[in-house]
Amino acid sequence: MRKILVAGNWKMHGSKAMVDGLLQALLDAGDKSEVVDLAVFPPAVYLQRTQKQLRGSAIAWGGQTLNPAPQGAHTGEISASMLLDFGCRYVLVGHSERRTLYGESDDAVAQRFEAAQRAGLEPVLCVGETLEQRESGETENVVSRQLDSVLSLCGIDSFSSATIAYEPVWAIGTGKTATPDQAQQVHAFIRDKLVAQDDIIGGQVRILYGGSVNGSNAADLFARKDIDGGLVGGASLKAEDFLAIRDAAA
Ligand code: PEP
């Protein structure tokens, strides 16, 4: 049985006041962790207050990116051990904004995935196609290539402590959600690909959907066989909206 995970990617949003208020509202909403896991991904500068507020609760937190080097002359970057120092359980790798705005190649993403796991973090590997790629029938090839770079560096066993997020780029922050059928089709493709290498690991790995998830579309998405939760951007910035997604899973 795979438990639903609802994860909020705050991107470069927030302030001390906003972080404190949002986390407090999530805590005040009570614990439904028997049926749904919750996680937040604040900007790195707010990880310390996140740790302080969420420590001892059922809500997990993580970093939005990491540098694969353990330490050194990498101005502005953050290592896996620094994220662990602030209690992170997860880290996002390969988010489409990192791939497109900051030029992270499939190899760079695989290195980050490997470094995160080696340090004891659970990577959330984001994959997904652009609109142009979807329209030219390339979706499965693109997702397959993105998975293959991690599979060839880290092997199938690495997916026993990782999460995948299928995020069609055309649905991120656009208000256009993939239909449950469109999403399920790609999720099944991803799962089948992993099952072909190891049926237990492929059957257990959580595959989240990301791309304009909100309180109105979450239940239909989460009801599909291979959709194990959501990676949520915009709707994770307001407690009410984020909790509506959690409650759609509970
Ligand atoms: C995301 O940032 O991963 C995302 C899915 O954003 P949004 O929910 O705003 O589309």
PDB file of C-alpha atoms and ligand atoms in Angstrom:
ATOM      1  CA  MET A   1       0.000   0.000   0.000  1.00  0.00           C
ATOM      2  CA  ARG A   2       1.398   3.389  -0.965  1.00  0.00           C
ATOM      3  CA  LYS A   3       0.348   6.261   1.284  1.00  0.00           C
ATOM      4  CA  ILE A   4      -0.519   9.549  -0.414  1.00  0.00           C
ATOM      5  CA  LEU A   5       2.079  12.304  -0.010  1.00  0.00           C
ATOM      6  CA  VAL A   6       1.105  15.947  -0.468  1.00  0.00           C
ATOM      7  CA  ALA A   7       4.228  18.090  -0.781  1.00  0.00           C
ATOM      8  CA  GLY A   8       4.352  21.889  -1.011  1.00  0.00           C
ATOM      9  CA  ASN A   9       7.103  23.487  -3.084  1.00  0.00           C
ATOM     10  CA  TRP A  10       7.204  27.111  -1.947  1.00  0.00           C
ATOM     11  CA  LYS A  11       9.810  28.068  -4.572  1.00  0.00           C
ATOM     12  CA  MET A  12      11.197  31.588  -3.974  1.00  0.00           C
ATOM     13  CA  HIS A  13       8.258  32.825  -1.948  1.00  0.00           C
ATOM     14  CA  GLY A  14       7.880  33.777   1.672  1.00  0.00           C
ATOM     15  CA  SER A  15       9.042  35.909   4.541  1.00  0.00           C
ATOM     16  CA  LYS A  16       9.636  35.154   8.204  1.00  0.00           C
ATOM     17  CA  ALA A  17       6.083  36.197   9.035  1.00  0.00           C
ATOM     18  CA  MET A  18       4.553  34.212   6.196  1.00  0.00           C
ATOM     19  CA  VAL A  19       6.531  31.062   7.066  1.00  0.00           C
ATOM     20  CA  ASP A  20       5.570  31.248  10.739  1.00  0.00           C
ATOM     21  CA  GLY A  21       1.899  31.828   9.943  1.00  0.00           C
ATOM     22  CA  LEU A  22       1.640  29.136   7.294  1.00  0.00           C
ATOM     23  CA  LEU A  23       3.390  26.469   9.363  1.00  0.00           C
ATOM     24  CA  GLN A  24       1.317  27.308  12.425  1.00  0.00           C
ATOM     25  CA  ALA A  25      -1.886  27.002  10.411  1.00  0.00           C
ATOM     26  CA  LEU A  26      -0.784  23.582   9.123  1.00  0.00           C
ATOM     27  CA  LEU A  27      -0.054  22.460  12.676  1.00  0.00           C
ATOM     28  CA  ASP A  28      -3.366  23.830  13.958  1.00  0.00           C
ATOM     29  CA  ALA A  29      -5.234  21.850  11.306  1.00  0.00           C
ATOM     30  CA  GLY A  30      -4.433  18.615  13.122  1.00  0.00           C
ATOM     31  CA  ASP A  31      -2.707  15.444  12.138  1.00  0.00           C
ATOM     32  CA  LYS A  32      -4.073  13.192   9.397  1.00  0.00           C
ATOM     33  CA  SER A  33      -0.806  11.360   8.956  1.00  0.00           C
ATOM     34  CA  GLU A  34      -2.456   7.982   9.331  1.00  0.00           C
ATOM     35  CA  VAL A  35      -3.873   8.457   5.866  1.00  0.00           C
ATOM     36  CA  VAL A  36      -1.807  11.159   4.173  1.00  0.00           C
ATOM     37  CA  ASP A  37       1.772  12.381   4.555  1.00  0.00           C
ATOM     38  CA  LEU A  38       2.529  16.099   4.346  1.00  0.00           C
ATOM     39  CA  ALA A  39       5.824  17.803   3.480  1.00  0.00           C
ATOM     40  CA  VAL A  40       6.917  21.378   2.782  1.00  0.00           C
ATOM     41  CA  PHE A  41       9.869  22.664   0.787  1.00  0.00           C
ATOM     42  CA  PRO A  42      10.645  26.216   1.972  1.00  0.00           C
ATOM     43  CA  PRO A  43      13.436  28.401   0.625  1.00  0.00           C
ATOM     44  CA  ALA A  44      16.708  27.353   2.303  1.00  0.00           C
ATOM     45  CA  VAL A  45      16.940  30.468   4.474  1.00  0.00           C
ATOM     46  CA  TYR A  46      13.720  29.453   6.214  1.00  0.00           C
ATOM     47  CA  LEU A  47      14.731  25.872   6.972  1.00  0.00           C
ATOM     48  CA  GLN A  48      15.909  26.780  10.443  1.00  0.00           C
ATOM     49  CA  ARG A  49      12.541  28.200  11.486  1.00  0.00           C
ATOM     50  CA  THR A  50      10.780  25.348   9.722  1.00  0.00           C
ATOM     51  CA  GLN A  51      12.777  22.864  11.782  1.00  0.00           C
ATOM     52  CA  LYS A  52      12.019  24.762  14.953  1.00  0.00           C
ATOM     53  CA  GLN A  53       8.297  24.856  14.270  1.00  0.00           C
ATOM     54  CA  LEU A  54       7.731  21.407  12.802  1.00  0.00           C
ATOM     55  CA  ARG A  55      10.100  19.359  14.952  1.00  0.00           C
ATOM     56  CA  GLY A  56       8.130  16.594  16.653  1.00  0.00           C
ATOM     57  CA  SER A  57       5.136  16.986  14.292  1.00  0.00           C
ATOM     58  CA  ALA A  58       4.130  14.584  11.534  1.00  0.00           C
ATOM     59  CA  ILE A  59       4.927  17.161   8.818  1.00  0.00           C
ATOM     60  CA  ALA A  60       8.246  16.581   7.058  1.00  0.00           C
ATOM     61  CA  TRP A  61      10.306  19.194   5.239  1.00  0.00           C
ATOM     62  CA  GLY A  62      12.993  19.329   2.604  1.00  0.00           C
ATOM     63  CA  GLY A  63      15.293  21.440   0.467  1.00  0.00           C
ATOM     64  CA  GLN A  64      14.445  22.683  -3.020  1.00  0.00           C
ATOM     65  CA  THR A  65      17.870  21.827  -4.459  1.00  0.00           C
ATOM     66  CA  LEU A  66      21.390  20.829  -3.450  1.00  0.00           C
ATOM     67  CA  ASN A  67      24.872  20.889  -4.831  1.00  0.00           C
ATOM     68  CA  PRO A  68      26.312  17.396  -5.373  1.00  0.00           C
ATOM     69  CA  ALA A  69      29.692  18.310  -3.843  1.00  0.00           C
ATOM     70  CA  PRO A  70      30.023  17.540  -0.137  1.00  0.00           C
ATOM     71  CA  GLN A  71      31.591  20.960   0.582  1.00  0.00           C
ATOM     72  CA  GLY A  72      34.007  23.462  -0.948  1.00  0.00           C
ATOM     73  CA  ALA A  73      34.304  26.538  -3.124  1.00  0.00           C
ATOM     74  CA  HIS A  74      30.734  26.711  -4.495  1.00  0.00           C
ATOM     75  CA  THR A  75      29.538  30.209  -3.669  1.00  0.00           C
ATOM     76  CA  GLY A  76      25.818  30.339  -3.053  1.00  0.00           C
ATOM     77  CA  GLU A  77      25.297  26.589  -3.032  1.00  0.00           C
ATOM     78  CA  ILE A  78      23.993  24.223  -0.339  1.00  0.00           C
ATOM     79  CA  SER A  79      25.186  20.679   0.358  1.00  0.00           C
ATOM     80  CA  ALA A  80      23.252  17.594   1.399  1.00  0.00           C
ATOM     81  CA  SER A  81      24.831  17.635   4.868  1.00  0.00           C
ATOM     82  CA  MET A  82      23.647  21.234   5.386  1.00  0.00           C
ATOM     83  CA  LEU A  83      20.086  20.182   4.583  1.00  0.00           C
ATOM     84  CA  LEU A  84      20.409  17.287   7.011  1.00  0.00           C
ATOM     85  CA  ASP A  85      21.725  19.686   9.635  1.00  0.00           C
ATOM     86  CA  PHE A  86      18.341  21.423   9.514  1.00  0.00           C
ATOM     87  CA  GLY A  87      16.357  18.209   9.801  1.00  0.00           C
ATOM     88  CA  CYS A  88      15.399  17.822   6.138  1.00  0.00           C
ATOM     89  CA  ARG A  89      14.066  14.442   5.133  1.00  0.00           C
ATOM     90  CA  TYR A  90      13.644  15.230   1.438  1.00  0.00           C
ATOM     91  CA  VAL A  91      15.225  17.259  -1.341  1.00  0.00           C
ATOM     92  CA  LEU A  92      13.800  18.093  -4.759  1.00  0.00           C
ATOM     93  CA  VAL A  93      16.044  17.224  -7.695  1.00  0.00           C
ATOM     94  CA  GLY A  94      15.465  17.993 -11.346  1.00  0.00           C
ATOM     95  CA  HIS A  95      12.558  20.410 -10.904  1.00  0.00           C
ATOM     96  CA  SER A  96      11.802  21.795 -14.367  1.00  0.00           C
ATOM     97  CA  GLU A  97      12.703  25.317 -13.196  1.00  0.00           C
ATOM     98  CA  ARG A  98      16.166  24.047 -12.224  1.00  0.00           C
ATOM     99  CA  ARG A  99      16.476  22.259 -15.560  1.00  0.00           C
ATOM    100  CA  THR A 100      15.355  25.181 -17.719  1.00  0.00           C
ATOM    101  CA  LEU A 101      16.348  28.332 -15.799  1.00  0.00           C
ATOM    102  CA  TYR A 102      19.590  27.008 -14.297  1.00  0.00           C
ATOM    103  CA  GLY A 103      20.681  24.609 -17.016  1.00  0.00           C
ATOM    104  CA  GLU A 104      20.695  21.404 -14.977  1.00  0.00           C
ATOM    105  CA  SER A 105      21.233  18.552 -17.427  1.00  0.00           C
ATOM    106  CA  ASP A 106      20.005  14.980 -16.898  1.00  0.00           C
ATOM    107  CA  ASP A 107      23.529  14.099 -15.704  1.00  0.00           C
ATOM    108  CA  ALA A 108      23.610  17.000 -13.236  1.00  0.00           C
ATOM    109  CA  VAL A 109      20.241  15.886 -11.884  1.00  0.00           C
ATOM    110  CA  ALA A 110      21.479  12.300 -11.488  1.00  0.00           C
ATOM    111  CA  GLN A 111      24.536  13.530  -9.587  1.00  0.00           C
ATOM    112  CA  ARG A 112      22.305  15.488  -7.214  1.00  0.00           C
ATOM    113  CA  PHE A 113      20.068  12.458  -6.721  1.00  0.00           C
ATOM    114  CA  GLU A 114      23.115  10.322  -5.926  1.00  0.00           C
ATOM    115  CA  ALA A 115      24.657  12.874  -3.530  1.00  0.00           C
ATOM    116  CA  ALA A 116      21.347  13.307  -1.695  1.00  0.00           C
ATOM    117  CA  GLN A 117      20.922   9.588  -1.161  1.00  0.00           C
ATOM    118  CA  ARG A 118      24.519   9.010  -0.183  1.00  0.00           C
ATOM    119  CA  ALA A 119      24.055  11.589   2.566  1.00  0.00           C
ATOM    120  CA  GLY A 120      20.773  10.077   3.793  1.00  0.00           C
ATOM    121  CA  LEU A 121      18.223  12.406   2.203  1.00  0.00           C
ATOM    122  CA  GLU A 122      15.289  11.125   0.181  1.00  0.00           C
ATOM    123  CA  PRO A 123      15.392  12.666  -3.289  1.00  0.00           C
ATOM    124  CA  VAL A 124      12.157  13.652  -4.992  1.00  0.00           C
ATOM    125  CA  LEU A 125      13.061  13.268  -8.656  1.00  0.00           C
ATOM    126  CA  CYS A 126      11.023  15.550 -10.917  1.00  0.00           C
ATOM    127  CA  VAL A 127      10.484  14.517 -14.525  1.00  0.00           C
ATOM    128  CA  GLY A 128       8.200  15.785 -17.265  1.00  0.00           C
ATOM    129  CA  GLU A 129       7.828  16.971 -20.812  1.00  0.00           C
ATOM    130  CA  THR A 130       7.291  20.416 -22.349  1.00  0.00           C
ATOM    131  CA  LEU A 131       4.172  21.203 -24.379  1.00  0.00           C
ATOM    132  CA  GLU A 132       6.166  20.969 -27.605  1.00  0.00           C
ATOM    133  CA  GLN A 133       7.459  17.531 -26.626  1.00  0.00           C
ATOM    134  CA  ARG A 134       3.947  16.342 -25.726  1.00  0.00           C
ATOM    135  CA  GLU A 135       2.524  17.635 -28.984  1.00  0.00           C
ATOM    136  CA  SER A 136       5.193  15.846 -30.956  1.00  0.00           C
ATOM    137  CA  GLY A 137       4.496  12.561 -29.174  1.00  0.00           C
ATOM    138  CA  GLU A 138       7.752  12.623 -27.218  1.00  0.00           C
ATOM    139  CA  THR A 139       6.386  12.418 -23.657  1.00  0.00           C
ATOM    140  CA  GLU A 140       7.425   8.836 -22.924  1.00  0.00           C
ATOM    141  CA  ASN A 141      10.852   9.241 -24.543  1.00  0.00           C
ATOM    142  CA  VAL A 142      11.584  12.368 -22.496  1.00  0.00           C
ATOM    143  CA  VAL A 143      10.458  10.866 -19.196  1.00  0.00           C
ATOM    144  CA  SER A 144      12.303   7.660 -19.976  1.00  0.00           C
ATOM    145  CA  ARG A 145      15.532   9.526 -20.726  1.00  0.00           C
ATOM    146  CA  GLN A 146      15.216  11.528 -17.487  1.00  0.00           C
ATOM    147  CA  LEU A 147      14.732   8.316 -15.487  1.00  0.00           C
ATOM    148  CA  ASP A 148      17.507   6.477 -17.322  1.00  0.00           C
ATOM    149  CA  SER A 149      20.148   9.005 -16.297  1.00  0.00           C
ATOM    150  CA  VAL A 150      19.383   8.244 -12.627  1.00  0.00           C
ATOM    151  CA  LEU A 151      18.956   4.511 -13.203  1.00  0.00           C
ATOM    152  CA  SER A 152      22.318   4.232 -14.904  1.00  0.00           C
ATOM    153  CA  LEU A 153      24.187   6.185 -12.199  1.00  0.00           C
ATOM    154  CA  CYS A 154      22.357   4.906  -9.103  1.00  0.00           C
ATOM    155  CA  GLY A 155      20.577   1.672 -10.145  1.00  0.00           C
ATOM    156  CA  ILE A 156      17.041   0.504  -9.541  1.00  0.00           C
ATOM    157  CA  ASP A 157      17.697  -0.149  -5.833  1.00  0.00           C
ATOM    158  CA  SER A 158      18.047   3.592  -5.278  1.00  0.00           C
ATOM    159  CA  PHE A 159      14.304   3.960  -5.935  1.00  0.00           C
ATOM    160  CA  SER A 160      13.537   2.080  -2.737  1.00  0.00           C
ATOM    161  CA  SER A 161      14.265   5.327  -0.887  1.00  0.00           C
ATOM    162  CA  ALA A 162      13.203   7.950  -3.405  1.00  0.00           C
ATOM    163  CA  THR A 163      10.027   9.565  -4.667  1.00  0.00           C
ATOM    164  CA  ILE A 164       9.236  10.518  -8.257  1.00  0.00           C
ATOM    165  CA  ALA A 165       7.194  13.552  -9.266  1.00  0.00           C
ATOM    166  CA  TYR A 166       5.734  13.584 -12.764  1.00  0.00           C
ATOM    167  CA  GLU A 167       5.331  17.247 -13.601  1.00  0.00           C
ATOM    168  CA  PRO A 168       4.376  18.101 -17.166  1.00  0.00           C
ATOM    169  CA  VAL A 169       6.150  21.427 -17.703  1.00  0.00           C
ATOM    170  CA  TRP A 170       3.101  22.880 -19.506  1.00  0.00           C
ATOM    171  CA  ALA A 171       1.016  22.360 -16.362  1.00  0.00           C
ATOM    172  CA  ILE A 172       3.378  23.963 -13.837  1.00  0.00           C
ATOM    173  CA  GLY A 173       2.138  27.333 -12.635  1.00  0.00           C
ATOM    174  CA  THR A 174      -0.134  27.706 -15.669  1.00  0.00           C
ATOM    175  CA  GLY A 175      -3.479  26.731 -14.162  1.00  0.00           C
ATOM    176  CA  LYS A 176      -3.652  23.948 -16.807  1.00  0.00           C
ATOM    177  CA  THR A 177      -3.779  20.580 -15.084  1.00  0.00           C
ATOM    178  CA  ALA A 178      -3.202  17.316 -16.892  1.00  0.00           C
ATOM    179  CA  THR A 179      -6.444  15.355 -16.868  1.00  0.00           C
ATOM    180  CA  PRO A 180      -6.461  12.386 -14.493  1.00  0.00           C
ATOM    181  CA  ASP A 181      -6.300  10.126 -17.585  1.00  0.00           C
ATOM    182  CA  GLN A 182      -3.308  11.972 -19.049  1.00  0.00           C
ATOM    183  CA  ALA A 183      -1.478  11.882 -15.741  1.00  0.00           C
ATOM    184  CA  GLN A 184      -2.349   8.247 -14.988  1.00  0.00           C
ATOM    185  CA  GLN A 185      -1.055   7.208 -18.404  1.00  0.00           C
ATOM    186  CA  VAL A 186       2.395   8.656 -17.739  1.00  0.00           C
ATOM    187  CA  HIS A 187       2.444   7.453 -14.126  1.00  0.00           C
ATOM    188  CA  ALA A 188       1.688   3.905 -15.331  1.00  0.00           C
ATOM    189  CA  PHE A 189       4.448   4.211 -17.915  1.00  0.00           C
ATOM    190  CA  ILE A 190       6.931   5.264 -15.201  1.00  0.00           C
ATOM    191  CA  ARG A 191       5.842   2.496 -12.863  1.00  0.00           C
ATOM    192  CA  ASP A 192       5.967  -0.164 -15.587  1.00  0.00           C
ATOM    193  CA  LYS A 193       9.470   0.931 -16.502  1.00  0.00           C
ATOM    194  CA  LEU A 194      10.653   0.485 -12.908  1.00  0.00           C
ATOM    195  CA  VAL A 195       8.664  -2.723 -12.391  1.00  0.00           C
ATOM    196  CA  ALA A 196      10.430  -4.192 -15.427  1.00  0.00           C
ATOM    197  CA  GLN A 197      13.693  -3.823 -13.467  1.00  0.00           C
ATOM    198  CA  ASP A 198      12.359  -4.759 -10.020  1.00  0.00           C
ATOM    199  CA  ASP A 199       8.708  -5.490  -9.399  1.00  0.00           C
ATOM    200  CA  ILE A 200       8.834  -4.841  -5.655  1.00  0.00           C
ATOM    201  CA  ILE A 201      10.652  -1.505  -5.884  1.00  0.00           C
ATOM    202  CA  GLY A 202       8.579  -0.409  -8.889  1.00  0.00           C
ATOM    203  CA  GLY A 203       5.391  -1.340  -7.061  1.00  0.00           C
ATOM    204  CA  GLN A 204       6.335   0.536  -3.909  1.00  0.00           C
ATOM    205  CA  VAL A 205       7.795   3.800  -5.196  1.00  0.00           C
ATOM    206  CA  ARG A 206       5.546   6.831  -4.726  1.00  0.00           C
ATOM    207  CA  ILE A 207       4.857   8.750  -7.930  1.00  0.00           C
ATOM    208  CA  LEU A 208       3.417  12.220  -7.283  1.00  0.00           C
ATOM    209  CA  TYR A 209       1.685  14.375  -9.879  1.00  0.00           C
ATOM    210  CA  GLY A 210       2.619  18.049 -10.094  1.00  0.00           C
ATOM    211  CA  GLY A 211       1.124  20.814 -12.221  1.00  0.00           C
ATOM    212  CA  SER A 212      -1.597  23.174 -10.993  1.00  0.00           C
ATOM    213  CA  VAL A 213      -2.976  20.781  -8.388  1.00  0.00           C
ATOM    214  CA  ASN A 214      -5.676  22.432  -6.259  1.00  0.00           C
ATOM    215  CA  GLY A 215      -8.471  21.552  -3.893  1.00  0.00           C
ATOM    216  CA  SER A 216     -10.902  20.969  -6.753  1.00  0.00           C
ATOM    217  CA  ASN A 217      -8.857  18.628  -8.926  1.00  0.00           C
ATOM    218  CA  ALA A 218      -6.830  16.741  -6.297  1.00  0.00           C
ATOM    219  CA  ALA A 219      -9.388  14.063  -5.396  1.00  0.00           C
ATOM    220  CA  ASP A 220      -9.839  12.936  -9.017  1.00  0.00           C
ATOM    221  CA  LEU A 221      -6.087  12.815  -9.559  1.00  0.00           C
ATOM    222  CA  PHE A 222      -5.345  10.954  -6.317  1.00  0.00           C
ATOM    223  CA  ALA A 223      -8.063   8.413  -7.058  1.00  0.00           C
ATOM    224  CA  ARG A 224      -6.095   7.069 -10.001  1.00  0.00           C
ATOM    225  CA  LYS A 225      -4.212   3.840  -9.511  1.00  0.00           C
ATOM    226  CA  ASP A 226      -0.660   5.091  -9.961  1.00  0.00           C
ATOM    227  CA  ILE A 227      -0.991   8.651  -8.634  1.00  0.00           C
ATOM    228  CA  ASP A 228       0.313   8.665  -5.079  1.00  0.00           C
ATOM    229  CA  GLY A 229      -0.091  12.314  -4.180  1.00  0.00           C
ATOM    230  CA  GLY A 230       0.904  15.732  -5.414  1.00  0.00           C
ATOM    231  CA  LEU A 231       3.813  18.121  -5.634  1.00  0.00           C
ATOM    232  CA  VAL A 232       2.080  21.454  -5.242  1.00  0.00           C
ATOM    233  CA  GLY A 233       3.462  24.904  -6.044  1.00  0.00           C
ATOM    234  CA  GLY A 234       1.071  27.867  -6.001  1.00  0.00           C
ATOM    235  CA  ALA A 235      -1.611  26.210  -3.887  1.00  0.00           C
ATOM    236  CA  SER A 236       0.892  25.321  -1.161  1.00  0.00           C
ATOM    237  CA  LEU A 237       1.418  28.966  -0.197  1.00  0.00           C
ATOM    238  CA  LYS A 238      -1.930  29.347   1.544  1.00  0.00           C
ATOM    239  CA  ALA A 239      -2.740  26.973   4.383  1.00  0.00           C
ATOM    240  CA  GLU A 240      -6.395  26.786   3.380  1.00  0.00           C
ATOM    241  CA  ASP A 241      -5.594  25.768  -0.204  1.00  0.00           C
ATOM    242  CA  PHE A 242      -2.889  23.301   0.789  1.00  0.00           C
ATOM    243  CA  LEU A 243      -5.112  21.712   3.438  1.00  0.00           C
ATOM    244  CA  ALA A 244      -7.934  21.356   0.918  1.00  0.00           C
ATOM    245  CA  ILE A 245      -5.564  19.212  -1.159  1.00  0.00           C
ATOM    246  CA  ARG A 246      -4.548  17.193   1.872  1.00  0.00           C
ATOM    247  CA  ASP A 247      -8.192  16.682   2.767  1.00  0.00           C
ATOM    248  CA  ALA A 248      -8.945  15.497  -0.755  1.00  0.00           C
ATOM    249  CA  ALA A 249      -6.610  12.607   0.013  1.00  0.00           C
ATOM    250  CA  ALA A 250      -7.868  11.855   3.516  1.00  0.00           C
TER     251      ALA A 250
HETATM  252  C1  PEP B   1       5.705  22.893  -8.866  1.00  0.00           C
HETATM  253  O1  PEP B   1       6.318  23.916  -8.591  1.00  0.00           O
HETATM  254  O2  PEP B   1       6.300  21.813  -8.772  1.00  0.00           O
HETATM  255  C2  PEP B   1       4.317  22.997  -9.287  1.00  0.00           C
HETATM  256  C3  PEP B   1       3.681  21.905  -9.645  1.00  0.00           C
HETATM  257  O3  PEP B   1       3.732  24.251  -9.289  1.00  0.00           O
HETATM  258  P1  PEP B   1       2.155  24.592  -9.472  1.00  0.00           P
HETATM  259  O4  PEP B   1       1.401  23.695  -8.513  1.00  0.00           O
HETATM  260  O5  PEP B   1       2.048  26.027  -9.127  1.00  0.00           O
HETATM  261  O6  PEP B   1       1.809  24.268 -10.880  1.00  0.00           O
END
